[in-house]
Amino acid sequence: MNFRSDNTAPAAPEIIAALTRVNEGAAAAYGEDQWSKLLDEKFSALFERDVRVFTVASGTAANAISVASLTPPWGAVLCHREAHIECDECGAAEFYSGGAKLVLMDGAEAKISPEALKEPVTRNERGIHSVKPAAVSVSQTTERGGIYPASEVAMIGQMAKQAGLALHMDGARFANAVAALGEAPADVTWRAGVDLLSFGATKNGAIAAEAIVCFDPVRGEEIARRRKRSGHLFSKGRFVAAQLLAYLEDGLWLTLARRSNALAAKLAEAAAPYLSHPASSNQVFIKPGEAGLAALRAGGAEFYDWGPPGAGEARLVVSWNQSEADIEKMCGLLVSIR
C-alpha cells in the first residue's frame, strides 16, 4: 500500500495513448510542432482569456523560472515557511533569480493570509539596506493539503497589488484543488490576481509534463528566454504538448483528481481521531504517534513521516490510480490503531 507520493504513480492510459499517437514521423522542433502550437489555444479556453503556455520538465523548473521572472536579484519573494520553493527545491528560486531572498511566513495548513503579508512588507521598507519585496508565492494545494478558495486568493491578490507585488501560484496539485473547490480555474487564478501559474500534471497522471501559464502577455518574452537559458526548452516538444492536451481533453485532469480526492476522504474518515490537518484534497496528514505509525507500517503501509523527527506524524498521499483494495485495507488499519 504505497501512500508515499503521487509521484510514484504510473502514467494514465490516456496520456500513454497520446504519446503513441504523436510518435510517428518527423515534427518541427522546439515548440514549432502542431501540438505545441495548440497549447495556448486550449489553455486560453480553460482559463477564459488569452494566455501563453511554456512547457518544462518539472515543477521546480516551473516555479524557479516563474519566480525569477518576477523578482530581481535584490528582491524578495514572500511565501509560507513550508512552501515547496523553500523546503524542497534546493535553492532553485534563489539560483534562477540570481540571489533573490525568500521571506517566510507562518499560517495554518501551510496557507498565508493577507494579514500575514503586512509584516514582511513593512519590515523590508528600509530602502537600500533591505531586499525589496517583489512577489508573493502561494501553493494550491499547499504542502499541508490546504486549499485556497477564490475569495482567499483574491484577498491575497488585492493585498499584493496594493504593495506593488506580483502573485505566483505553485499549482503542482492544481487539479486536486480545482476538483475539490468546484470553482472555475479562472476564478482561482487571474481573476483573483494571479500573474503566473505553475500548472502541474506529472503528479496526476502525466510524465514529466509541467507548464508555466502566463496571464500577462508582457511577461511572455522574458519567460521564454529564461526557459531557454535554463535548459528547459524541449527539442521534441510534441511529447510534452501531447500529454497536456490529453490531460485537458474531456476534463481528464479533473476526473483523475476527483478520484484521488474521494479516496483520500475515505482515509481521512477512518483516521478522524488523529487528523493533524483537515483533509481537503488527496493528501491526508495524521498524527497517531510513533507506535501508531509503526503499526501501520507493520500492516504493509508505506508513507513518509512528516513534521519534526519523533513527532509521530505522517503524510498519506492518494494517487490517481490507487486501488480500492489499498484504500479498504488502509482504512481498516487506521481504525485498528485508534
Short mmCIF file of C-alpha atoms in Angstrom, two decimals:
data_model
loop_
_atom_site.label_atom_id
_atom_site.label_comp_id
_atom_site.label_asym_id
_atom_site.label_seq_id
_atom_site.Cartn_x
_atom_site.Cartn_y
_atom_site.Cartn_z
CA MET A 1 0.00 0.00 0.00
CA ASN A 2 2.05 2.89 -1.31
CA PHE A 3 0.95 6.24 0.05
CA ARG A 4 4.38 7.86 -0.19
CA SER A 5 3.64 10.30 -3.03
CA ASP A 6 1.55 10.76 -6.14
CA ASN A 7 4.90 10.99 -7.96
CA THR A 8 5.18 7.22 -7.58
CA ALA A 9 2.11 6.55 -9.74
CA PRO A 10 2.28 5.44 -13.38
CA ALA A 11 1.05 7.49 -16.30
CA ALA A 12 -2.65 7.45 -17.12
CA PRO A 13 -3.63 5.31 -20.14
CA GLU A 14 -4.94 8.37 -21.96
CA ILE A 15 -1.52 10.00 -21.61
CA ILE A 16 0.28 6.92 -22.95
CA ALA A 17 -2.17 6.76 -25.85
CA ALA A 18 -1.50 10.42 -26.68
CA LEU A 19 2.26 9.81 -26.71
CA THR A 20 1.79 6.84 -29.03
CA ARG A 21 -0.33 8.90 -31.43
CA VAL A 22 2.30 11.61 -31.85
CA ASN A 23 5.20 9.15 -32.07
CA GLU A 24 5.07 8.90 -35.85
CA GLY A 25 7.23 10.60 -38.44
CA ALA A 26 9.03 13.91 -38.17
CA ALA A 27 7.76 17.02 -36.43
CA ALA A 28 9.15 20.53 -36.08
CA ALA A 29 11.42 21.02 -33.08
CA TYR A 30 11.50 23.46 -30.14
CA GLY A 31 7.77 24.01 -29.84
CA GLU A 32 7.06 24.63 -33.51
CA ASP A 33 5.15 21.37 -33.90
CA GLN A 34 1.39 21.33 -34.40
CA TRP A 35 0.64 20.05 -30.89
CA SER A 36 2.72 22.66 -29.09
CA LYS A 37 1.04 25.36 -31.12
CA LEU A 38 -2.33 24.24 -29.77
CA LEU A 39 -1.38 24.73 -26.14
CA ASP A 40 -2.07 28.46 -25.95
CA GLU A 41 -5.49 27.95 -27.54
CA LYS A 42 -6.53 25.08 -25.27
CA PHE A 43 -5.31 26.70 -22.07
CA SER A 44 -6.87 30.02 -23.11
CA ALA A 45 -10.22 28.23 -23.39
CA LEU A 46 -9.72 26.64 -19.98
CA PHE A 47 -8.85 29.93 -18.29
CA GLU A 48 -11.33 32.04 -20.26
CA ARG A 49 -8.75 34.53 -21.50
CA ASP A 50 -5.70 34.65 -23.75
CA VAL A 51 -2.70 33.05 -22.07
CA ARG A 52 0.75 31.90 -23.07
CA VAL A 53 1.93 28.44 -22.05
CA PHE A 54 5.54 27.34 -21.59
CA THR A 55 6.22 23.64 -21.02
CA VAL A 56 9.00 22.49 -18.71
CA ALA A 57 10.12 19.16 -17.26
CA SER A 58 9.48 19.70 -13.57
CA GLY A 59 7.54 21.69 -11.04
CA THR A 60 10.81 23.02 -9.66
CA ALA A 61 11.68 24.46 -13.07
CA ALA A 62 8.21 25.98 -13.43
CA ASN A 63 8.44 27.60 -10.01
CA ALA A 64 12.03 28.80 -10.36
CA ILE A 65 11.59 30.31 -13.82
CA SER A 66 8.35 31.97 -12.72
CA VAL A 67 9.81 33.43 -9.55
CA ALA A 68 12.93 34.61 -11.38
CA SER A 69 10.83 36.43 -13.96
CA LEU A 70 9.01 38.30 -11.18
CA THR A 71 11.91 39.06 -8.85
CA PRO A 72 15.27 40.85 -9.33
CA PRO A 73 18.40 39.56 -7.55
CA TRP A 74 17.93 42.21 -4.84
CA GLY A 75 14.27 41.32 -4.45
CA ALA A 76 12.29 39.11 -2.09
CA VAL A 77 9.59 36.51 -2.58
CA LEU A 78 7.12 36.17 0.28
CA CYS A 79 5.99 32.59 0.88
CA HIS A 80 4.96 30.16 3.60
CA ARG A 81 7.64 28.53 5.73
CA GLU A 82 6.60 25.12 4.38
CA ALA A 83 6.37 26.20 0.72
CA HIS A 84 7.91 23.86 -1.81
CA ILE A 85 10.19 26.63 -3.10
CA GLU A 86 11.57 26.94 0.44
CA CYS A 87 11.80 23.31 1.59
CA ASP A 88 12.08 21.08 -1.46
CA GLU A 89 13.80 22.81 -4.37
CA CYS A 90 17.43 23.07 -3.25
CA GLY A 91 17.52 26.84 -3.58
CA ALA A 92 16.34 26.82 -7.20
CA ALA A 93 14.30 30.00 -6.83
CA GLU A 94 17.29 31.84 -5.40
CA PHE A 95 19.63 30.38 -8.04
CA TYR A 96 17.43 31.14 -11.05
CA SER A 97 16.73 34.67 -9.83
CA GLY A 98 20.42 35.41 -9.23
CA GLY A 99 20.10 35.64 -5.46
CA ALA A 100 16.62 36.84 -4.56
CA LYS A 101 15.63 36.12 -0.97
CA LEU A 102 12.70 34.06 0.27
CA VAL A 103 10.94 35.77 3.18
CA LEU A 104 8.98 33.22 5.19
CA MET A 105 5.61 33.39 6.89
CA ASP A 106 3.54 31.07 9.07
CA GLY A 107 -0.08 30.04 8.79
CA ALA A 108 -2.38 27.08 9.42
CA GLU A 109 -2.50 24.38 6.73
CA ALA A 110 0.64 25.97 5.20
CA LYS A 111 -1.55 28.83 3.95
CA ILE A 112 -0.72 32.51 4.20
CA SER A 113 -3.25 35.23 4.88
CA PRO A 114 -3.49 38.81 3.62
CA GLU A 115 -2.78 39.98 7.17
CA ALA A 116 0.40 37.91 7.29
CA LEU A 117 1.77 39.84 4.29
CA LYS A 118 1.80 43.17 6.11
CA GLU A 119 4.67 42.45 8.48
CA PRO A 120 7.29 41.26 5.94
CA VAL A 121 6.38 44.05 3.53
CA THR A 122 6.77 46.66 6.29
CA ARG A 123 9.93 45.05 7.65
CA ASN A 124 11.62 45.34 4.29
CA GLU A 125 10.88 49.02 3.65
CA ARG A 126 14.29 50.24 4.84
CA GLY A 127 15.36 51.40 1.41
CA ILE A 128 18.75 50.34 0.09
CA HIS A 129 19.57 48.36 3.25
CA SER A 130 16.98 45.63 2.76
CA VAL A 131 15.76 43.39 -0.01
CA LYS A 132 12.83 44.77 -1.98
CA PRO A 133 9.67 42.62 -1.84
CA ALA A 134 8.69 41.82 -5.41
CA ALA A 135 6.36 38.83 -5.36
CA VAL A 136 4.17 36.54 -3.29
CA SER A 137 4.08 32.80 -3.93
CA VAL A 138 1.23 30.56 -2.75
CA SER A 139 0.76 26.81 -3.21
CA GLN A 140 -2.52 25.37 -4.48
CA THR A 141 -2.90 22.86 -2.88
CA THR A 142 -0.50 23.65 -0.05
CA GLU A 143 2.20 21.43 1.39
CA ARG A 144 -0.22 20.58 4.20
CA GLY A 145 -3.12 19.82 1.88
CA GLY A 146 -4.80 23.18 2.38
CA ILE A 147 -6.78 24.81 -0.42
CA TYR A 148 -7.34 28.50 -1.15
CA PRO A 149 -10.86 29.25 -2.42
CA ALA A 150 -11.13 32.04 -4.95
CA SER A 151 -12.16 34.51 -2.25
CA GLU A 152 -8.95 33.93 -0.27
CA VAL A 153 -6.75 34.13 -3.35
CA ALA A 154 -8.46 37.39 -4.25
CA MET A 155 -7.74 38.88 -0.83
CA ILE A 156 -4.07 37.93 -1.12
CA GLY A 157 -4.02 39.22 -4.69
CA GLN A 158 -5.51 42.54 -3.66
CA MET A 159 -3.04 42.94 -0.81
CA ALA A 160 -0.15 42.02 -3.10
CA LYS A 161 -1.20 44.55 -5.74
CA GLN A 162 -1.57 47.28 -3.14
CA ALA A 163 2.01 46.61 -2.07
CA GLY A 164 3.24 46.53 -5.67
CA LEU A 165 3.89 42.78 -5.61
CA ALA A 166 3.25 40.15 -8.26
CA LEU A 167 1.46 36.90 -7.36
CA HIS A 168 2.72 33.44 -8.31
CA MET A 169 0.81 30.21 -7.69
CA ASP A 170 2.57 26.86 -7.36
CA GLY A 171 -0.06 24.55 -8.82
CA ALA A 172 1.72 21.21 -8.64
CA ARG A 173 -1.61 19.80 -7.39
CA PHE A 174 -3.79 22.46 -9.00
CA ALA A 175 -6.15 19.79 -10.36
CA ASN A 176 -6.88 18.47 -6.88
CA ALA A 177 -7.63 21.97 -5.64
CA VAL A 178 -9.97 22.84 -8.51
CA ALA A 179 -11.71 19.45 -8.22
CA ALA A 180 -12.26 19.99 -4.51
CA LEU A 181 -13.42 23.59 -4.81
CA GLY A 182 -15.70 23.24 -7.80
CA GLU A 183 -14.68 26.77 -8.80
CA ALA A 184 -13.59 27.84 -12.26
CA PRO A 185 -9.83 27.78 -12.94
CA ALA A 186 -10.09 31.43 -13.96
CA ASP A 187 -11.68 32.39 -10.64
CA VAL A 188 -8.89 30.93 -8.51
CA THR A 189 -6.11 32.38 -10.69
CA TRP A 190 -6.04 35.51 -12.82
CA ARG A 191 -9.44 36.87 -11.74
CA ALA A 192 -8.09 36.73 -8.20
CA GLY A 193 -4.84 38.47 -9.12
CA VAL A 194 -2.51 35.60 -10.03
CA ASP A 195 0.12 36.64 -12.58
CA LEU A 196 1.86 33.31 -13.17
CA LEU A 197 0.72 29.74 -12.51
CA SER A 198 2.94 26.68 -12.31
CA PHE A 199 0.45 24.19 -13.75
CA GLY A 200 1.23 20.63 -12.70
CA ALA A 201 0.29 17.41 -14.47
CA THR A 202 3.02 14.94 -13.51
CA LYS A 203 1.56 14.10 -10.07
CA ASN A 204 -1.84 13.47 -11.63
CA GLY A 205 -1.12 11.05 -14.47
CA ALA A 206 1.45 12.64 -16.79
CA ILE A 207 5.17 12.02 -17.37
CA ALA A 208 7.46 14.99 -16.70
CA ALA A 209 4.86 17.40 -18.07
CA GLU A 210 4.52 20.75 -16.32
CA ALA A 211 3.72 24.21 -17.63
CA ILE A 212 4.04 27.88 -16.79
CA VAL A 213 0.77 29.63 -17.57
CA CYS A 214 1.35 33.32 -18.17
CA PHE A 215 -1.73 35.51 -17.73
CA ASP A 216 0.13 38.70 -18.66
CA PRO A 217 1.44 38.58 -22.25
CA VAL A 218 4.02 41.26 -21.45
CA ARG A 219 5.90 38.71 -19.34
CA GLY A 220 5.97 36.09 -22.10
CA GLU A 221 9.21 37.13 -23.77
CA GLU A 222 11.20 37.03 -20.54
CA ILE A 223 9.80 33.64 -19.55
CA ALA A 224 10.59 32.24 -23.00
CA ARG A 225 14.19 33.37 -22.78
CA ARG A 226 14.65 32.26 -19.18
CA ARG A 227 13.28 28.84 -20.12
CA LYS A 228 15.75 28.51 -22.97
CA ARG A 229 18.68 29.80 -20.92
CA SER A 230 17.93 27.35 -18.13
CA GLY A 231 17.86 24.36 -20.48
CA HIS A 232 14.13 23.71 -20.33
CA LEU A 233 13.13 24.35 -23.93
CA PHE A 234 12.33 20.84 -25.19
CA SER A 235 13.67 19.97 -28.62
CA LYS A 236 10.93 17.34 -29.04
CA GLY A 237 8.18 19.49 -27.66
CA ARG A 238 5.39 17.42 -29.18
CA PHE A 239 5.72 14.76 -26.47
CA VAL A 240 5.05 17.15 -23.60
CA ALA A 241 2.40 19.09 -25.51
CA ALA A 242 0.55 15.90 -26.42
CA GLN A 243 0.37 14.95 -22.75
CA LEU A 244 -1.03 18.30 -21.69
CA LEU A 245 -3.58 18.30 -24.49
CA ALA A 246 -4.74 14.82 -23.49
CA TYR A 247 -4.75 15.90 -19.84
CA LEU A 248 -7.26 18.67 -20.59
CA GLU A 249 -9.31 16.67 -23.10
CA ASP A 250 -12.81 15.91 -21.82
CA GLY A 251 -11.77 17.09 -18.36
CA LEU A 252 -9.42 14.15 -17.73
CA TRP A 253 -7.34 16.24 -15.32
CA LEU A 254 -10.35 16.77 -13.06
CA THR A 255 -11.64 13.21 -13.41
CA LEU A 256 -8.34 11.83 -12.12
CA ALA A 257 -8.12 14.42 -9.34
CA ARG A 258 -11.69 13.83 -8.18
CA ARG A 259 -10.98 10.13 -7.81
CA SER A 260 -7.86 10.62 -5.71
CA ASN A 261 -9.61 13.28 -3.60
CA ALA A 262 -12.58 10.99 -2.96
CA LEU A 263 -10.39 8.06 -1.94
CA ALA A 264 -8.36 10.32 0.35
CA ALA A 265 -11.59 11.42 2.02
CA LYS A 266 -12.23 7.79 2.96
CA LEU A 267 -8.82 7.58 4.60
CA ALA A 268 -9.49 10.82 6.45
CA GLU A 269 -12.78 9.48 7.78
CA ALA A 270 -11.06 6.35 9.08
CA ALA A 271 -8.29 8.46 10.63
CA ALA A 272 -10.60 11.12 12.05
CA PRO A 273 -9.40 10.95 15.69
CA TYR A 274 -5.82 11.80 14.76
CA LEU A 275 -6.02 14.02 11.72
CA SER A 276 -3.43 16.75 12.17
CA HIS A 277 -4.90 18.92 9.40
CA PRO A 278 -8.25 18.99 7.63
CA ALA A 279 -8.21 16.69 4.59
CA SER A 280 -9.33 18.73 1.60
CA SER A 281 -7.53 17.11 -1.33
CA ASN A 282 -5.55 13.91 -2.00
CA GLN A 283 -3.23 14.43 0.97
CA VAL A 284 -4.08 13.22 4.46
CA PHE A 285 -1.98 14.20 7.47
CA ILE A 286 -2.24 12.03 10.55
CA LYS A 287 -0.62 12.12 13.99
CA PRO A 288 -1.22 8.79 15.76
CA GLY A 289 2.17 8.78 17.47
CA GLU A 290 5.27 6.69 16.82
CA ALA A 291 3.63 3.46 17.92
CA GLY A 292 0.67 4.07 15.66
CA LEU A 293 2.88 4.73 12.65
CA ALA A 294 4.88 1.59 13.39
CA ALA A 295 1.67 -0.44 13.46
CA LEU A 296 0.61 0.97 10.10
CA ARG A 297 3.95 0.05 8.59
CA ALA A 298 3.78 -3.42 10.09
CA GLY A 299 0.44 -3.79 8.34
CA GLY A 300 2.04 -3.07 4.96
CA ALA A 301 1.53 0.69 4.57
CA GLU A 302 4.26 2.88 3.05
CA PHE A 303 4.31 6.63 3.70
CA TYR A 304 6.59 9.47 4.70
CA ASP A 305 6.96 10.74 8.24
CA TRP A 306 6.12 14.44 8.48
CA GLY A 307 6.95 17.25 10.81
CA PRO A 308 9.89 17.24 13.24
CA PRO A 309 11.69 13.94 13.94
CA GLY A 310 9.80 11.91 16.51
CA ALA A 311 6.59 13.89 16.10
CA GLY A 312 4.60 10.76 15.31
CA GLU A 313 3.07 12.47 12.28
CA ALA A 314 2.83 11.21 8.70
CA ARG A 315 1.54 12.21 5.29
CA LEU A 316 -0.58 9.85 3.21
CA VAL A 317 -0.91 10.74 -0.46
CA VAL A 318 -3.51 9.06 -2.65
CA SER A 319 -2.60 8.70 -6.33
CA TRP A 320 -4.96 8.88 -9.28
CA ASN A 321 -4.69 5.09 -9.79
CA GLN A 322 -4.78 3.97 -6.14
CA SER A 323 -6.67 0.69 -5.90
CA GLU A 324 -9.90 0.42 -3.96
CA ALA A 325 -8.34 -2.59 -2.21
CA ASP A 326 -5.49 -0.39 -0.93
CA ILE A 327 -7.95 2.11 0.45
CA GLU A 328 -10.14 -0.52 2.10
CA LYS A 329 -7.15 -2.21 3.76
CA MET A 330 -5.62 1.09 4.87
CA CYS A 331 -8.92 2.24 6.34
CA GLY A 332 -9.06 -0.97 8.32
CA LEU A 333 -5.54 -0.38 9.64
CA LEU A 334 -6.33 3.21 10.57
CA VAL A 335 -9.39 2.13 12.52
CA SER A 336 -7.47 -0.68 14.21
CA ILE A 337 -4.88 1.65 15.77
CA ARG A 338 -7.40 4.00 17.37
#
